[in-house]
XYZ file of C-alpha atoms in Angstrom:
460
model
C -86.751 65.635 69.851
C -90.131 66.030 68.216
C -91.358 69.175 66.566
C -94.730 70.160 68.004
C -97.585 70.659 65.605
C -98.943 74.125 65.039
C -102.738 73.951 65.578
C -104.965 76.350 63.732
C -106.529 79.138 65.725
C -109.242 81.670 64.990
C -107.685 85.084 64.327
C -108.648 87.889 66.675
C -108.962 91.522 65.721
C -106.456 92.620 68.390
C -103.091 90.904 68.688
C -102.441 89.587 72.215
C -99.535 91.176 74.079
C -98.647 87.988 75.951
C -97.666 84.572 74.579
C -99.787 83.395 71.662
C -102.246 80.521 71.882
C -99.797 78.420 69.851
C -97.040 79.015 72.432
C -99.398 78.216 75.338
C -100.524 74.970 73.700
C -96.925 73.918 73.062
C -96.036 74.626 76.708
C -99.058 72.701 77.972
C -98.207 69.679 75.842
C -94.623 69.682 77.070
C -95.819 69.808 80.691
C -98.290 66.972 80.122
C -95.710 64.718 78.497
C -92.593 65.491 80.526
C -93.447 63.145 83.383
C -94.223 60.262 81.019
C -90.964 60.283 79.051
C -87.545 59.385 80.367
C -85.327 62.375 79.891
C -82.706 61.818 77.173
C -79.080 61.992 78.094
C -77.266 64.915 76.521
C -74.448 63.574 74.364
C -71.177 65.310 73.551
C -68.338 64.621 71.104
C -65.618 62.613 72.792
C -63.003 64.956 71.330
C -64.462 67.621 73.663
C -63.868 70.320 71.089
C -66.251 73.237 71.459
C -68.658 73.183 68.528
C -68.725 76.461 66.584
C -71.717 77.541 64.486
C -71.904 80.270 61.844
C -75.395 81.676 61.236
C -75.813 84.066 58.310
C -78.533 86.208 56.696
C -80.178 87.360 59.923
C -81.436 83.930 60.977
C -83.931 84.027 63.863
C -82.440 85.136 67.171
C -84.529 82.418 68.823
C -82.380 79.878 66.957
C -79.226 81.675 68.096
C -80.420 81.568 71.707
C -81.319 77.881 71.432
C -77.846 76.966 70.169
C -76.084 79.025 72.817
C -78.239 77.441 75.520
C -76.815 74.086 74.442
C -73.271 75.344 74.889
C -72.415 75.977 71.235
C -70.299 78.950 70.201
C -72.369 80.979 67.721
C -71.319 83.735 65.326
C -74.424 85.485 63.980
C -74.275 87.790 60.947
C -77.146 89.678 59.334
C -75.764 89.430 55.791
C -74.787 86.715 53.332
C -71.127 85.942 52.670
C -69.538 85.633 49.242
C -67.775 82.467 48.140
C -64.369 84.034 48.828
C -65.450 85.155 52.302
C -66.790 81.691 53.100
C -63.625 79.984 51.904
C -61.632 82.242 54.198
C -63.789 81.628 57.289
C -65.493 78.236 56.985
C -62.604 76.090 58.236
C -63.199 77.111 61.866
C -66.860 76.053 61.995
C -68.595 72.734 62.636
C -72.013 73.882 61.416
C -73.401 76.652 59.237
C -76.911 78.071 58.916
C -77.920 79.987 55.800
C -80.953 81.220 53.931
C -81.275 81.613 50.170
C -78.515 84.109 49.311
C -75.455 82.260 50.608
C -74.044 79.698 48.170
C -72.313 76.612 49.580
C -70.303 75.540 46.536
C -67.845 72.698 46.022
C -64.999 75.160 46.598
C -66.491 76.194 49.939
C -67.023 72.572 50.976
C -63.424 71.686 50.161
C -62.309 74.448 52.527
C -64.695 73.321 55.280
C -62.328 70.945 57.070
C -64.393 70.771 60.292
C -67.897 71.149 58.876
C -70.365 68.504 60.097
C -73.776 69.825 59.043
C -75.539 72.534 57.010
C -78.898 74.085 57.876
C -80.954 75.898 55.219
C -83.336 78.126 57.167
C -85.782 78.195 54.247
C -87.602 75.789 51.920
C -85.101 75.564 49.058
C -81.715 73.833 49.116
C -80.506 74.602 45.582
C -78.003 77.085 47.059
C -76.016 74.090 48.383
C -74.073 71.578 46.270
C -75.950 68.638 47.779
C -74.033 65.732 46.144
C -70.658 67.176 47.119
C -71.870 67.796 50.675
C -73.079 64.191 50.923
C -69.759 62.826 49.663
C -68.037 64.918 52.342
C -70.279 63.341 54.987
C -72.265 66.534 55.576
C -76.068 66.220 55.854
C -78.185 69.203 54.807
C -81.427 70.090 56.572
C -84.132 72.556 55.546
C -87.619 73.649 56.576
C -90.055 72.407 53.932
C -93.274 73.464 55.690
C -92.806 76.397 58.034
C -93.226 79.359 55.658
C -95.909 77.786 53.447
C -98.714 79.884 54.894
C -96.723 83.111 54.599
C -96.040 82.522 50.899
C -99.646 81.523 50.221
C -100.951 84.704 51.859
C -98.502 86.833 49.854
C -99.856 85.314 46.627
C -103.421 86.116 47.650
C -102.437 89.730 48.313
C -100.731 89.903 44.905
C -103.829 88.514 43.152
C -105.919 91.376 44.522
C -103.225 94.021 44.035
C -102.662 93.059 40.391
C -106.317 92.816 39.502
C -106.994 96.272 41.010
C -103.745 97.923 39.734
C -103.215 98.760 43.381
C -99.487 99.518 43.244
C -99.874 101.982 40.351
C -102.754 103.867 41.946
C -100.955 104.041 45.305
C -97.713 105.264 43.705
C -99.564 107.927 41.710
C -101.239 109.267 44.823
C -97.929 109.355 46.704
C -96.558 111.532 43.893
C -99.550 113.857 44.151
C -101.673 112.511 41.262
C -105.355 111.644 41.811
C -106.304 108.990 39.239
C -109.516 107.215 40.175
C -110.450 104.667 37.496
C -112.052 101.274 37.034
C -110.887 100.371 33.525
C -108.835 97.186 33.592
C -109.624 96.560 37.261
C -111.373 93.343 38.229
C -112.684 91.326 41.136
C -110.886 88.021 41.677
C -114.190 86.311 42.443
C -115.178 84.026 39.582
C -111.719 84.078 38.003
C -109.552 80.993 37.456
C -106.310 80.523 39.375
C -103.780 78.096 37.913
C -101.285 76.694 40.434
C -98.101 75.110 39.072
C -96.815 72.795 41.786
C -99.425 71.526 44.266
C -97.166 71.025 47.282
C -97.463 72.540 50.740
C -97.773 76.106 49.459
C -99.929 75.273 46.442
C -102.416 73.282 48.521
C -102.827 76.042 51.126
C -103.173 78.638 48.387
C -105.854 76.502 46.753
C -108.031 76.660 49.874
C -107.538 80.417 50.320
C -108.362 81.110 46.677
C -111.589 79.125 46.823
C -112.606 81.142 49.884
C -112.325 84.185 47.587
C -114.722 82.523 45.144
C -112.065 81.555 42.608
C -111.989 78.438 40.440
C -108.726 76.548 41.025
C -106.769 74.413 38.577
C -103.378 72.895 39.298
C -100.628 71.045 37.489
C -98.108 68.773 39.164
C -95.740 66.042 37.991
C -97.486 63.518 40.257
C -101.164 62.763 40.753
C -102.348 64.480 43.940
C -105.708 64.418 45.660
C -106.947 68.027 45.557
C -108.317 69.998 48.453
C -111.794 71.465 48.108
C -113.002 71.786 44.522
C -109.586 72.238 42.910
C -108.970 70.176 39.775
C -105.739 68.740 38.455
C -105.214 69.247 34.710
C -103.326 66.976 32.364
C -100.619 69.403 31.257
C -98.996 72.757 31.881
C -100.269 73.976 28.510
C -103.871 73.274 29.539
C -103.425 75.164 32.795
C -101.866 78.175 31.065
C -104.595 78.428 28.441
C -107.480 78.242 30.968
C -106.182 80.433 33.824
C -106.681 84.133 34.503
C -103.868 84.041 37.069
C -100.908 81.652 37.023
C -98.763 81.196 40.135
C -95.585 79.112 40.328
C -94.540 76.925 43.266
C -91.863 74.559 41.996
C -88.235 73.931 42.991
C -85.303 74.906 40.811
C -84.354 71.797 38.857
C -82.886 71.333 35.381
C -86.383 70.628 34.078
C -87.950 73.715 35.717
C -85.376 76.330 34.626
C -87.149 78.670 32.154
C -90.244 76.471 32.297
C -92.187 79.706 31.641
C -90.682 81.226 28.518
C -91.873 82.748 25.241
C -93.835 79.690 24.109
C -95.646 79.256 27.423
C -96.430 82.971 27.788
C -98.021 82.923 24.318
C -100.384 80.179 25.534
C -101.668 82.272 28.422
C -104.923 84.189 28.108
C -104.516 87.695 26.769
C -104.786 90.030 29.745
C -103.888 87.373 32.315
C -101.355 87.640 35.145
C -98.226 85.708 36.174
C -96.931 85.378 39.755
C -93.570 83.850 40.643
C -92.684 83.273 44.286
C -90.793 80.045 43.577
C -87.261 80.357 42.205
C -85.758 83.101 40.043
C -84.646 80.885 37.165
C -88.079 79.307 36.657
C -89.212 82.271 34.514
C -87.455 83.612 31.416
C -87.577 87.280 32.464
C -86.717 88.829 29.047
C -89.592 86.816 27.541
C -91.872 88.007 30.357
C -90.874 91.622 29.719
C -91.798 91.186 26.053
C -95.184 89.678 26.987
C -95.913 92.608 29.319
C -94.852 95.219 26.782
C -97.059 93.638 24.085
C -100.041 93.552 26.513
C -100.235 89.757 26.235
C -100.121 89.861 30.038
C -101.867 92.540 32.084
C -99.428 92.318 34.973
C -97.007 90.228 36.963
C -95.673 89.814 40.494
C -92.096 88.652 40.985
C -90.500 87.942 44.358
C -87.471 85.917 43.201
C -84.805 86.623 40.605
C -81.991 84.713 38.855
C -79.430 86.924 40.619
C -80.171 88.772 43.843
C -78.189 91.334 45.877
C -76.320 89.887 48.823
C -77.474 92.387 51.457
C -80.180 94.906 52.248
C -79.581 98.347 50.802
C -77.629 97.010 47.821
C -78.817 98.197 44.385
C -81.095 96.083 42.228
C -79.860 97.221 38.836
C -78.519 96.032 35.494
C -75.298 94.855 37.091
C -77.308 92.333 39.089
C -79.603 91.360 36.194
C -79.138 92.891 32.737
C -82.856 93.603 32.301
C -83.547 95.063 35.780
C -83.961 98.710 34.727
C -86.481 97.792 32.007
C -88.484 95.552 34.328
C -88.693 98.285 36.951
C -90.374 100.695 34.508
C -93.229 98.385 33.434
C -96.754 99.192 34.636
C -98.680 96.860 36.941
C -95.619 94.800 37.859
C -95.092 94.085 41.558
C -91.435 93.565 42.447
C -90.542 92.412 45.959
C -87.126 91.455 47.418
C -87.624 87.734 48.077
C -89.982 88.254 51.026
C -92.300 85.281 50.459
C -91.391 83.676 53.781
C -90.438 86.873 55.575
C -92.963 86.999 58.376
C -92.312 86.865 62.110
C -94.311 83.647 62.391
C -92.519 81.886 59.540
C -89.037 82.878 60.657
C -89.727 81.755 64.205
C -90.997 78.367 63.052
C -88.141 77.949 60.569
C -85.661 78.823 63.295
C -87.191 76.222 65.606
C -87.423 73.474 62.989
C -83.944 73.769 61.476
C -82.141 74.476 64.748
C -83.725 71.365 66.251
C -82.633 69.301 63.247
C -79.043 70.581 63.542
C -79.031 69.969 67.294
C -80.348 66.431 66.855
C -77.558 65.641 64.418
C -74.750 67.294 66.367
C -75.891 65.902 69.713
C -77.549 62.591 68.864
C -76.485 61.709 65.316
C -80.041 61.723 63.902
C -80.383 62.517 60.190
C -84.184 62.421 60.025
C -85.249 65.134 57.573
C -81.897 65.438 55.769
C -82.383 66.149 52.062
C -79.133 64.639 50.766
C -78.429 61.881 53.253
C -79.732 58.510 54.486
C -82.316 59.094 57.219
C -81.146 57.196 60.296
C -82.108 57.552 63.949
C -81.887 55.626 67.214
C -83.984 56.096 70.320
C -82.378 58.401 72.811
C -80.019 57.131 75.494
C -81.766 57.845 78.786
C -80.059 59.772 81.554
C -80.109 56.633 83.720
C -78.030 54.674 81.216
C -74.335 55.132 81.866
C -71.292 53.871 80.027
C -72.869 53.867 76.569
C -71.066 55.252 73.533
C -72.882 56.223 70.325
C -71.006 55.498 67.101
C -71.949 57.617 64.052
C -70.240 56.268 60.941
C -70.659 57.872 57.502
C -69.163 55.739 54.766
C -69.214 54.932 51.088
C -72.048 52.645 50.085
C -70.032 49.582 49.152
C -70.026 45.877 50.109
C -68.300 44.654 53.248
C -68.499 47.790 55.385
C -70.973 46.442 57.941
C -68.852 43.319 58.368
C -65.783 45.433 59.109
C -67.639 47.670 61.552
C -69.277 44.781 63.359
C -65.939 43.021 63.687
C -64.565 46.165 65.316
C -67.556 46.296 67.671
C -67.584 42.565 68.454
C -65.777 42.832 71.837
C -68.596 45.035 73.147
C -72.306 44.710 73.769
C -74.164 46.432 70.906
C -77.318 47.793 72.529
C -78.885 48.926 69.240
C -77.820 49.560 65.669
C -79.356 50.913 62.478
C -78.004 51.784 59.038
C -79.323 52.975 55.702
C -77.971 54.206 52.388
C -78.819 56.834 49.800
C -76.980 56.741 46.510
C -73.227 56.695 47.109
C -73.527 57.378 50.848
C -74.377 55.084 53.764
C -74.786 55.927 57.432
C -74.650 53.671 60.477
C -75.492 54.448 64.086
C -74.764 52.060 66.935
C -74.898 52.289 70.735
C -72.298 50.150 72.485
C -71.913 49.400 76.180
C -69.136 48.085 78.405
C -66.383 50.049 76.700
C -63.734 51.958 78.597
C -62.612 55.416 77.505
C -59.044 54.112 77.180
C -60.192 51.788 74.392
C -62.032 54.433 72.401
C -59.118 55.924 70.422
C -58.125 52.478 69.194
C -61.735 51.570 68.372
C -62.339 54.814 66.525
C -59.084 54.406 64.640
C -60.055 50.895 63.560
C -63.430 52.024 62.195
C -62.224 55.222 60.552
C -59.187 53.584 58.920
C -61.277 51.509 56.495
C -61.189 52.498 52.834
C -64.923 53.249 52.916
C -64.759 55.702 55.816
C -65.931 59.279 55.236
C -66.558 60.458 58.800
C -66.700 58.696 62.171
C -67.907 60.412 65.349
C -68.216 59.044 68.885
C -70.763 60.648 71.206
C -71.044 60.062 74.929
């Protein structure tokens, strides 16, 4: 199943009430191609056990509908679940979909006796213990592109809001105070934006910022060809010292935790601004508070935090983060509840992308796009092809496994086969013909009884 591209369209001043141009183009492409492609055969687990999915954190209802249309049982919750709640419930599910608040820990994975796959309906995957999931034979999928534009547009809005002290002036007027002033308010045109992490979000932001007349610098751990007139600098220190605005777009890794702390904030221009829509632990918040109080920085926008409430309506206070009450009192600081990718467009695309990845794995065994797993795929079995069984074998990456598997498959005609490995884990897919259903339990037992076996599934 391919994911259709999302062509750019010129924005109109009035939103259409019918399907968008993107939806109409997708439909047209499907109609054009449907007669040229043999329809794939829908595969099912031979155990015939109804697959149960748990979707948390208000994941797109379009994804829920797509899963149910395929015959899956879906439980859909609007909130995150705690570790204890997950441990209590996870054993009954074959797949789980989460966003950023739910934590899939080693303890949760040990309790997940039926779990086959995890879908992160967001960019990040640091909320999942990826190595433990891989060792349990559970691939993890995410959506690395779908909310990039939404985050980039949020940053642009924060640039303007910070430079114009927009939140303060608006709050004052809502409390009945008229305070028209221009001191400390600036245009963003002609200013320098420093982007830390020039990935999908950083690159889109670069183009938008240049359209505002800004000079763009970026720092990344790899050499990247810039878009437009953006320029890559040799170090983070250089970027911090030359930028009027600094925005962060990096994953949470050991080397990025507190990458912006007291030393780095001291290098920034006096009166500059910091924006963090990446991960909460990337910025040392107490050090940021000190820099704001001393007027080293003129403002900041923060959308992500080291600890975040588990549900809407919950308090954001010192019990969540010890410095929360102080941060909330600082002037010209924009605080938002992790809404970088929270647009209708982004959530729809994320729902489509991740649900398709989960469906491809559950129904066809494909791991293309998995972040912690070997990426293996086979062309679809067409509806005209009968009597073919697909073997999906997750195993430890050690010598002799392929020999054992191929010996088990030797009585049958192997139509196609592919395997790959990633670290400690290897994955093999094979389509075999001329096998009777009576022989399958013995064949599956032979493959899954090897000392390298992690998980073996047969699809038909």
